[in-house]
Coordinates of C-alpha atoms in Angstrom, one line a residue:
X1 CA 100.3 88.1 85.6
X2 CA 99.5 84.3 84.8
X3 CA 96.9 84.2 87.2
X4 CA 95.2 87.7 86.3
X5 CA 95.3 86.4 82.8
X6 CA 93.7 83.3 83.0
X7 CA 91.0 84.7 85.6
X8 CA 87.6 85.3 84.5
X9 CA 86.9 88.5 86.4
X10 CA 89.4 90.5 87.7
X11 CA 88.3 93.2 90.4
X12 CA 90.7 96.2 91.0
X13 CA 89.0 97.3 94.4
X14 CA 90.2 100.8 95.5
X15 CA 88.7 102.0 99.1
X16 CA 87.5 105.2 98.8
X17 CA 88.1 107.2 102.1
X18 CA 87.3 110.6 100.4
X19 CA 84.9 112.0 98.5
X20 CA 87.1 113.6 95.9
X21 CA 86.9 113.3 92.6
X22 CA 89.8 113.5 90.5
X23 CA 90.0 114.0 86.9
X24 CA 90.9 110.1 86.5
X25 CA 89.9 107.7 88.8
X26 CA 92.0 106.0 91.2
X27 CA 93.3 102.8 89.8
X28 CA 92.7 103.3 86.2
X29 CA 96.3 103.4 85.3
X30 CA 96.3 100.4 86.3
X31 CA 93.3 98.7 84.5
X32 CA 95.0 99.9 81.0
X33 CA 98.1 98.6 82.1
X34 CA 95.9 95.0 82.8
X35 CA 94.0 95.2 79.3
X36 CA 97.2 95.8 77.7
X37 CA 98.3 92.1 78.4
X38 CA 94.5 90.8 77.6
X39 CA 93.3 90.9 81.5
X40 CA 90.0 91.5 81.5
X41 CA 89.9 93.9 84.5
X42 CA 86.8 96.7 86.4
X43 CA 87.8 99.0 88.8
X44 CA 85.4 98.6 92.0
X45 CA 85.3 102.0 94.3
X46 CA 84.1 100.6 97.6
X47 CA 83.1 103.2 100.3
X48 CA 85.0 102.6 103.7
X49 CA 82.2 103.4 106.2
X50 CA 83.1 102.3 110.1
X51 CA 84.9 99.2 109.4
X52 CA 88.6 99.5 108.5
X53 CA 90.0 99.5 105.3
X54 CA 91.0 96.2 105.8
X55 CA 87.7 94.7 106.6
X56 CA 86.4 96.4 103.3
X57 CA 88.1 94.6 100.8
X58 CA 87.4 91.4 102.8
X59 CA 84.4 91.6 103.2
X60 CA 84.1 93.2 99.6
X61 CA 85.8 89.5 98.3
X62 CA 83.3 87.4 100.4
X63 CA 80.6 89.1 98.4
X64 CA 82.1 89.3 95.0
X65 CA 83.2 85.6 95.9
X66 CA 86.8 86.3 94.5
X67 CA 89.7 83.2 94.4
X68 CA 92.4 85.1 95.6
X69 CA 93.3 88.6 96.6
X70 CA 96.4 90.0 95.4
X71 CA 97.8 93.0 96.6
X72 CA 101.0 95.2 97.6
X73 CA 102.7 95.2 101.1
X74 CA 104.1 98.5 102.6
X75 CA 105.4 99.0 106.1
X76 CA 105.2 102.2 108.4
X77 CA 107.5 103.0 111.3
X78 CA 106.2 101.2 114.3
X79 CA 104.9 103.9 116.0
X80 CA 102.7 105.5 112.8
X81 CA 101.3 101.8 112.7
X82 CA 100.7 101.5 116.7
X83 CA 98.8 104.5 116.6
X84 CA 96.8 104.5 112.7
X85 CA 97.3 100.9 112.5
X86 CA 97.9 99.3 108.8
X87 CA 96.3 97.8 106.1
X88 CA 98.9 95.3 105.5
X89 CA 99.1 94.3 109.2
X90 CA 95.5 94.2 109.0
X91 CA 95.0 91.9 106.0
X92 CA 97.6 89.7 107.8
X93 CA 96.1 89.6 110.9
X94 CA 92.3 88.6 109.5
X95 CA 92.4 87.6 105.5
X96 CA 90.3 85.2 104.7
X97 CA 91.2 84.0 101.2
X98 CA 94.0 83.1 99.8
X99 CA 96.1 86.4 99.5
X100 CA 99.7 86.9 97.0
X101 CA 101.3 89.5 98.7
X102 CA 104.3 91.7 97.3
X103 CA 106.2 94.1 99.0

């Protein structure tokens, strides 16, 4: 929380791999949760075209020129990740900024 509170922007990027809408959008629970300790936070839907989900949000943070990414880790059973592959083994494998990770 230190850091989201002392950053100036702070981007909550969900990948948007349908074009659903529900009645409240993905990651707005979390944006009041962030205002409610003075984070001054946007939510950011970013379509996921041909590139993985992965490459998205990087690419996403080279534009946006973000700090640092921070994000949750979840693990699959090996063979669900050998055959869908993972985000987390994918931001692993290829992040290029500084990432806080938390499983």
């Amino acid at each position: 929380m230190p850091f989201l509170t002392r950053s100036g922007k702070t981007s909550i990027v969900v990948a948007d791999t349908h074009s659903a809408q529900s009645a409240e959008p993905p990651g707005a629970d979390i944006a009041t949760h962030l205002s409610r300790h003075g984070v001054n936070a946007t939510i950011e839907r970013i379509p996921v075209s041909k590139i993985d989900v992965s490459n998205t949000i990087l690419s996403y943070a080279a534009d946006a020129g973000a700090d640092l990414i921070v994000m949750g880790g979840y693990g699959h059973s090996r063979l669900r990740e050998f055959i869908l592959g993972g985000m987390t083994r994918g931001m692993l494998a290829s992040m290029t900024k500084p990432t806080l990770m938390s499983h």
